[in-house]
Each structure stands twice: as structure tokens, then as C-alpha cells.
Short mmCIF file of C-alpha atoms in Angstrom, two decimals:
data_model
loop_
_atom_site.label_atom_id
_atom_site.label_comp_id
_atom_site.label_asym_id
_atom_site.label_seq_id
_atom_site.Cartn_x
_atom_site.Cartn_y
_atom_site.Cartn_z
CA UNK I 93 0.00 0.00 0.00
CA UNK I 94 1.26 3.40 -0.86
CA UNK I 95 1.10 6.28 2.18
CA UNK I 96 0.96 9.82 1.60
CA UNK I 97 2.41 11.58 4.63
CA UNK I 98 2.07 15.32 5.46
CA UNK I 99 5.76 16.48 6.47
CA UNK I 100 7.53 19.97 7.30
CA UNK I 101 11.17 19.91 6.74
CA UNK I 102 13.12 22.67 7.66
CA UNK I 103 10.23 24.97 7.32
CA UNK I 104 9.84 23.56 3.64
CA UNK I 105 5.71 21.80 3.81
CA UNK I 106 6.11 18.25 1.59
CA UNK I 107 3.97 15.30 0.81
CA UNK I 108 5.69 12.03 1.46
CA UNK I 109 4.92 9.54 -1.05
CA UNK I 110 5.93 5.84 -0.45
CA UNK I 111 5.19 2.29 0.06
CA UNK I 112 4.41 1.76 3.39
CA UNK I 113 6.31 -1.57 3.95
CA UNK I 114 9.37 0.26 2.79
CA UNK I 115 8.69 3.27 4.95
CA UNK I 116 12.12 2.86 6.97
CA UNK I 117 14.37 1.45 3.77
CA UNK I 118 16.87 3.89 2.05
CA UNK I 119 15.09 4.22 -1.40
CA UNK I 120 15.69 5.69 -4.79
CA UNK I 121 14.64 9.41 -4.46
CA UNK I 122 12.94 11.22 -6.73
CA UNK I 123 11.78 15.42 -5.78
CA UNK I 124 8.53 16.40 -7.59
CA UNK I 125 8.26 20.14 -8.22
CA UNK I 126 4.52 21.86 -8.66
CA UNK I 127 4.08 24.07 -11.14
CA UNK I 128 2.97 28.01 -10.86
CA UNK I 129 0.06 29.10 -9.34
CA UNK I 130 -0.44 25.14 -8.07
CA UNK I 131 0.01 23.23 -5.17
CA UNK I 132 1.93 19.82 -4.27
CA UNK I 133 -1.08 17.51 -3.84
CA UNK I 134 -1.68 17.69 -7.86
CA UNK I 135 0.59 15.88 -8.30
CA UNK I 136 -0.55 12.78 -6.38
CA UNK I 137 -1.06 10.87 -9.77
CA UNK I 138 2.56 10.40 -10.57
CA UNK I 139 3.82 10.56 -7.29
CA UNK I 140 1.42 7.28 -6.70
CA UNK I 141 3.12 5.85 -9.68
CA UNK I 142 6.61 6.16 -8.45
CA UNK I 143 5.99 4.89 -5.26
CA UNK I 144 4.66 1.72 -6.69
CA UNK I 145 7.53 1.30 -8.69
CA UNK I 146 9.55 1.70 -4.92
CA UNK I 147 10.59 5.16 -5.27
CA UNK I 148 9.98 7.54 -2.33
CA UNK I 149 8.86 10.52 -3.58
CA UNK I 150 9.32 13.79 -1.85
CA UNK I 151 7.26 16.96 -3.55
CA UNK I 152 7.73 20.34 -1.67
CA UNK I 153 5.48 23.31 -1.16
CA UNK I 154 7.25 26.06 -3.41
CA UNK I 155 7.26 29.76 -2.05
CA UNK I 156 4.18 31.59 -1.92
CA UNK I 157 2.08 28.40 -2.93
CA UNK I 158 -0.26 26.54 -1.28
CA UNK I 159 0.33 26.29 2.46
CA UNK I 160 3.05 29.31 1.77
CA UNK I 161 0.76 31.20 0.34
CA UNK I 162 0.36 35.09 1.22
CA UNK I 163 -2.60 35.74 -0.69
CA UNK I 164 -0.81 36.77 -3.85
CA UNK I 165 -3.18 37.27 -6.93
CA UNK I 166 -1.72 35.59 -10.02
CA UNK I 167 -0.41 38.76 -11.24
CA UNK I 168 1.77 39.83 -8.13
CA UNK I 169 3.01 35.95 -7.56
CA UNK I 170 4.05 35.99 -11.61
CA UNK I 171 6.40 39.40 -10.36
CA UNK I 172 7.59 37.03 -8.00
CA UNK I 173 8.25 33.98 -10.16
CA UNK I 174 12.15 34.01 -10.72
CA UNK I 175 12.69 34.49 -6.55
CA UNK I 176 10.32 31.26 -6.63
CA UNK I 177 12.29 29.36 -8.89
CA UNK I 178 15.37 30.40 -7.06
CA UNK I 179 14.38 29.67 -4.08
CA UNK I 180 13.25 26.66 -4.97
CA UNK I 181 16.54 24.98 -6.57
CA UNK I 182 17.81 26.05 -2.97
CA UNK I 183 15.58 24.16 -0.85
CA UNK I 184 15.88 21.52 -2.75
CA UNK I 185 18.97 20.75 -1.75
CA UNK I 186 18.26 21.40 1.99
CA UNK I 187 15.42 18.69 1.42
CA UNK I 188 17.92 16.22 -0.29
CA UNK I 189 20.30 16.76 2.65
CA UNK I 190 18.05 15.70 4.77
CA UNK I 191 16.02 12.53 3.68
CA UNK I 192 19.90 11.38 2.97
CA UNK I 193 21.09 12.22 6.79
CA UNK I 194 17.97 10.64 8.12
CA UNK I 195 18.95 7.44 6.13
CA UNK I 196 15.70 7.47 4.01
CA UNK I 197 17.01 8.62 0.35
CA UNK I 198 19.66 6.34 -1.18
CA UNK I 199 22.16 9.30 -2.55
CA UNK I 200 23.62 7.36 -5.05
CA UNK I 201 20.11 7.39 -6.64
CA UNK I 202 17.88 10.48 -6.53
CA UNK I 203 16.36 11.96 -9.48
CA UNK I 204 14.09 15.55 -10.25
CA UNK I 205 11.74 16.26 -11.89
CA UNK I 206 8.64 18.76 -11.78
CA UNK I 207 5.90 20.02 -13.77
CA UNK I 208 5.91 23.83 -16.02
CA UNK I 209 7.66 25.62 -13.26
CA UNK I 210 8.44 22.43 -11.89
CA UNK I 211 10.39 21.59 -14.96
CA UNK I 212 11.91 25.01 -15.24
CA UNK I 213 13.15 24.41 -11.65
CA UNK I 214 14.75 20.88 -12.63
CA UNK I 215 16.58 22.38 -15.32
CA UNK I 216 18.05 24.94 -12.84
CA UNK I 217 18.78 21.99 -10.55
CA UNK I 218 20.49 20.18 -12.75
CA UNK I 219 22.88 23.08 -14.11
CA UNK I 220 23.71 23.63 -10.11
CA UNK I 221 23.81 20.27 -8.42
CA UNK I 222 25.82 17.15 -9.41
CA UNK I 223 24.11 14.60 -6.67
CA UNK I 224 21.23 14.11 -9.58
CA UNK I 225 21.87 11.20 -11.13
CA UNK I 226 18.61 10.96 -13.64
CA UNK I 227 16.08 13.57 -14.33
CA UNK I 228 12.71 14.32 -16.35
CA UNK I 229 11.40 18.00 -17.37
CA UNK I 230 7.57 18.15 -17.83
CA UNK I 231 6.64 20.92 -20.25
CA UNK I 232 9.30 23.42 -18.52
CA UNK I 233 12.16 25.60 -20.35
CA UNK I 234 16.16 25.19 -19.86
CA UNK I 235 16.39 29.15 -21.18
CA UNK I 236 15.83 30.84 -18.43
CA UNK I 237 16.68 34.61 -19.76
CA UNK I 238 14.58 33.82 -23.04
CA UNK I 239 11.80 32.84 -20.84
CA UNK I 240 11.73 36.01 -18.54
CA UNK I 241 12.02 38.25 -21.92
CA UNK I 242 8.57 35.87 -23.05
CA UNK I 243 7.10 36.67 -20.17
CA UNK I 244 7.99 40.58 -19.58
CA UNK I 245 6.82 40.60 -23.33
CA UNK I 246 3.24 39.17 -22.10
CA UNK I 247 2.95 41.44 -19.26
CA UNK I 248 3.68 44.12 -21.66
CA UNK I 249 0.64 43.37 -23.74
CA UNK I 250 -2.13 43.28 -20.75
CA UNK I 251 -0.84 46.38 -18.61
CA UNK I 252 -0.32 50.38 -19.39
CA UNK I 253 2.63 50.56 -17.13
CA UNK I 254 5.29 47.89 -16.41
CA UNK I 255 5.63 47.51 -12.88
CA UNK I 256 9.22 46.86 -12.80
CA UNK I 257 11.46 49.31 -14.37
CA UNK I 258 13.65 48.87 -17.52
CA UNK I 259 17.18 48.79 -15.43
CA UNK I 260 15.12 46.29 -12.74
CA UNK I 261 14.11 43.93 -15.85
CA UNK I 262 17.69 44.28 -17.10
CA UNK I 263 18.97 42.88 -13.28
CA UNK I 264 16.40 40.60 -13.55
CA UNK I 265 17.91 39.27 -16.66
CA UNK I 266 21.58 39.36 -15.33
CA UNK I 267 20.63 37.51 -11.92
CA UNK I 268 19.29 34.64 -14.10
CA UNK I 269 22.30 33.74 -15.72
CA UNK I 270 24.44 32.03 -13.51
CA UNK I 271 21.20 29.43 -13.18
CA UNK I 272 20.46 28.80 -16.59
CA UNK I 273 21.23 25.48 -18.42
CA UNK I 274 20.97 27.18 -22.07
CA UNK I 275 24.14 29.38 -21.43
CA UNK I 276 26.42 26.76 -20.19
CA UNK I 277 25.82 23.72 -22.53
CA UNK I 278 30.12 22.93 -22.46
CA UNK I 279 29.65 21.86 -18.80
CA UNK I 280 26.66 19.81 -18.78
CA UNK I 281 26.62 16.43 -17.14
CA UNK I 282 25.26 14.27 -19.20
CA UNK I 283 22.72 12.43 -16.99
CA UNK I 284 19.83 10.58 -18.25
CA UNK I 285 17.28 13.22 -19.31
CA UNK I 286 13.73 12.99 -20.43
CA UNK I 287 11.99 16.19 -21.59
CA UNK I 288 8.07 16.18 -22.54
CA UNK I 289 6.31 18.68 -23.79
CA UNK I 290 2.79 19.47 -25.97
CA UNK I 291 3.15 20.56 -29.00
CA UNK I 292 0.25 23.15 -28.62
CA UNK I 293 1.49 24.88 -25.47
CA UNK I 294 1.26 28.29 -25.21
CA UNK I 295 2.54 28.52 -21.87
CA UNK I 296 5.42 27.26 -22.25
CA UNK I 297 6.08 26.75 -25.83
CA UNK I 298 8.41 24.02 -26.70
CA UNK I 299 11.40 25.37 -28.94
CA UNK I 300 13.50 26.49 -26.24
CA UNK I 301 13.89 23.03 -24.58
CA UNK I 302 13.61 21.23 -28.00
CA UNK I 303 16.65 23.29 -29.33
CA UNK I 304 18.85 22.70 -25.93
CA UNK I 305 18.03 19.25 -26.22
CA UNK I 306 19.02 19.41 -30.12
CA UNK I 307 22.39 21.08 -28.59
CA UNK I 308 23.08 18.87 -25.64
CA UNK I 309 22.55 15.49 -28.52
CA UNK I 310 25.85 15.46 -29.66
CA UNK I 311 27.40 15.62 -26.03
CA UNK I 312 25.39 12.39 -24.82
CA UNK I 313 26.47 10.91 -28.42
CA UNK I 314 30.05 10.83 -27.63
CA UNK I 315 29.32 9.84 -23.98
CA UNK I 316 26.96 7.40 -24.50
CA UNK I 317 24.52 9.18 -21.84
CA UNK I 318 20.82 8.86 -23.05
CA UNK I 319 18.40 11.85 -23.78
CA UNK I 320 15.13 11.77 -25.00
CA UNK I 321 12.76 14.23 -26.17
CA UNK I 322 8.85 13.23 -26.14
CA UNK I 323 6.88 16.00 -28.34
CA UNK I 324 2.92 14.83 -28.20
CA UNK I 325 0.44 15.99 -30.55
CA UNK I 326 -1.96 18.26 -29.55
CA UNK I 327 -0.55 18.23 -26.33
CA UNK I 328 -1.36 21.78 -24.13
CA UNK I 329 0.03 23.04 -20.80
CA UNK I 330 -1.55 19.93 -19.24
CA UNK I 331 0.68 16.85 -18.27
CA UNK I 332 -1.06 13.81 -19.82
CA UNK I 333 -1.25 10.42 -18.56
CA UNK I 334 1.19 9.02 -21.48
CA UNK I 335 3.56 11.59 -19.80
CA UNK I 336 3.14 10.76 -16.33
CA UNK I 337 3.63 6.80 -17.50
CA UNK I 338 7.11 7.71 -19.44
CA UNK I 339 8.25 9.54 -16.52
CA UNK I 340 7.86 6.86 -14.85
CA UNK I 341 9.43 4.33 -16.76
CA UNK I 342 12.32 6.71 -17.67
CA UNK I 343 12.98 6.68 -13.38
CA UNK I 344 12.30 2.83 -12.96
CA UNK I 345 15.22 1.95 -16.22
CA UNK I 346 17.70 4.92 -15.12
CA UNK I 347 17.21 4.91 -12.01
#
């Protein structure tokens, strides 16, 4: 039987997801990541399906989301996206740390992976940390600078006045590089990576991870690392069930 348990971790509010016969065993460990404006428990589906294949899943509350949440409306939390994502790749770590010291996570095996923003935080992750061993992005973007310029270009079309100025969206821009996969393809690890994506998303359109992925091929060619890239038709900002089943499988053979 798989358990869902309610934990706080160093302040950080996560579901636990795991067998409950394995409760006490150092497992494979994989960190789910929400996407914007959500909240951990949607992601119960897959987190259920990696726990049956004996994974312990661990899927934090980001900043300002769910039980962190100060009441933002979806404009004023988007302001505040980047310092999410940030502060996300950060805590994941802490969280990592600690399933590990607790004897709970097997660190020789722990894999990320998260949905939109979730995905978007992976990518970060993985440019920063070198404890991931395998990892799957769910409809999220490695090009973190292009991304902020799509979205300050958005904002731009809905409001009169930008409520950041020009030199702030500039900083913005500069603070993002040191996390962003796209600039720093040379030094990629190449760990087992899945990327899925729809290929009607408007959200988060597709090109940006489809060309990093079409950059990083030749690196996991001569290193004989494997990358995939799963592009579904008519697939929105919505993770599908054929998505949450290859994320799966992609953990349970690299993993």
C-alpha cells in the first residue's frame, strides 16, 4: 500500500509519497516540483506511480504556494516567479540533505523532476547540483533569460505601465544567468534526461527546450549518456497520462 504523509522539513511543507512496507528502507529518491500558481497535492497521480515502482517521492510546497501562500493574486506571484524558482533549486537541496542524513534517500540514486515551473526548476537543478543522477522535465524551459524576456513581453501586452522598471528587468535578466542550463551547454553532465512537452502549449512553448536538447545530442552521443525528447500531438500546458507513464518508466530503467 502506498502512504501519503504530510511532512515539514526545515520549514519547507512536503507530501511524502511511499510504500508503506518500505517506509524505513533507504530508497531511490525522486523530488517532484509543482508548477505556478499550483500546489503539491496535484501531483498525487505520478507521485502514486513512483511509489509503486519503490521510489519515495518527496514533492515540496514552493514559495508563496499553497500552504506558503500570502494571498498573492496571479499577477503579483508571476512578479515574484524568478525568486520562486530560485528559491526553490535552494531548498531543494536542503530537502535532499536531509532525507539522505535521516537514512531514508539512497544518494547514489535520486532523481528531479517537476511540472511547467516544476520543470523550469529541474533544469536549474540540474545546471547547479551534481548529486542528480537521472532527471525528467515536464513541459518546462532550460532558457531561463529567453523565458523572462517571453514573459515581460506578455505582461507588456495586458498592462499600461510595467511595474518593474527597464534597469530592474535588465537585473532581472543578469541575476538569471548564472542558473540557466541554455548558457552553459560545455559543462553539462550528461545524466539521463527525459523532456516532454505538448506541441500546442502556449505557456510554455516548446522550442526552447527542444533546441537545448538538439544542442546537448551530440554531447550524450560521444558519452553514450541517453536523452530523449517526447513532443505529443496536440498536447497543451496539461501533463497527460502518457507523460506521467514515461516519466515513470524513464525513473524505474535509469534509475
Amino acid at each position: 500500500m502506498v502512504i501519503v504523509n504530510r511532512e515539514v522539513i526545515k520549514d519547507i511543507p512536503v507530501l511524502h509519497v511511499v510504500k508503506q512496507d518500505s517506509m524505513q528502507e533507504t530508497l531511490p529518491f525522486i523530488l517532484f516540483v509543482h508548477g505556478f500558481t499550483s500546489v503539491k497535492e496535484r501531483n498525487l497521480t505520478i507521485a502514486y506511480l513512483l511509489a509503486e515502482k519503490g521510489f519515495r517521492v518527496v514533492m515540496p510546497e514552493a514559495l508563496l504556494h499553497g500552504e506558503r501562500s500570502e494571498g498573492y493574486d496571479e499577477f503579483k506571484l508571476g512578479l515574484n516567479f524568478w525568486k520562486i524558482v530560485k528559491n526553490t533549486i535552494h531548498e531543494l537541496e536542503v530537502l535532499k540533505n536531509e532525507y539522505v542524513r535521516m537514512g531514508l534517500a539512497d544518494e547514489t540514486r535520486i532523481g528531479i523532476s517537476g511540472t511547467s515551473m516544476g520543470g523550469i526548476i529541474t533544469m536549474g537543478s540540474l545546471r547547479r547540483y551534481d548529486w542528480i543522477k537521472s532527471a525528467v522535465c515536464l513541459m518546462g524551459s532550460p532558457a531561463y533569460v529567453e523565458f523572462a524576456e517571453f514573459q515581460v513581453e506578455n505582461v507588456r501586452k495586458v498592462v499600461k505601465e510595467m511595474p518593474m522598471t527597464e534597469e530592474e528587468i535588465q537585473q532581472e535578466y543578469e541575476g538569471l544567468k548564472e542558473y540557466d542550463p541554455s548558457l552553459s551547454v560545455e559543462e553539462w553532465r550528461p545524466i539521463p534526461l527525459l523532456f516532454w512537452h505538448g506541441d500546442r502549449d502556449s505557456v510554455v512553448p516548446y522550442h526552447s527546450a527542444y533546441n537545448f536538447y538538439e544542442k546537448l545530442k551530440p554531447l550524450y552521443d560521444e558519452s553514450g549518456g541517453e536523452i530523449s525528447f517526447l513532443l505529443e500531438e496536440k498536447g497543451v500546458h496539461i501533463v497527460s497520462h502518457y507523460a506521467m507513464l514515461e516519466a515513470t518508466k524513464w525513473f524505474e530503467k535509469h534509475l
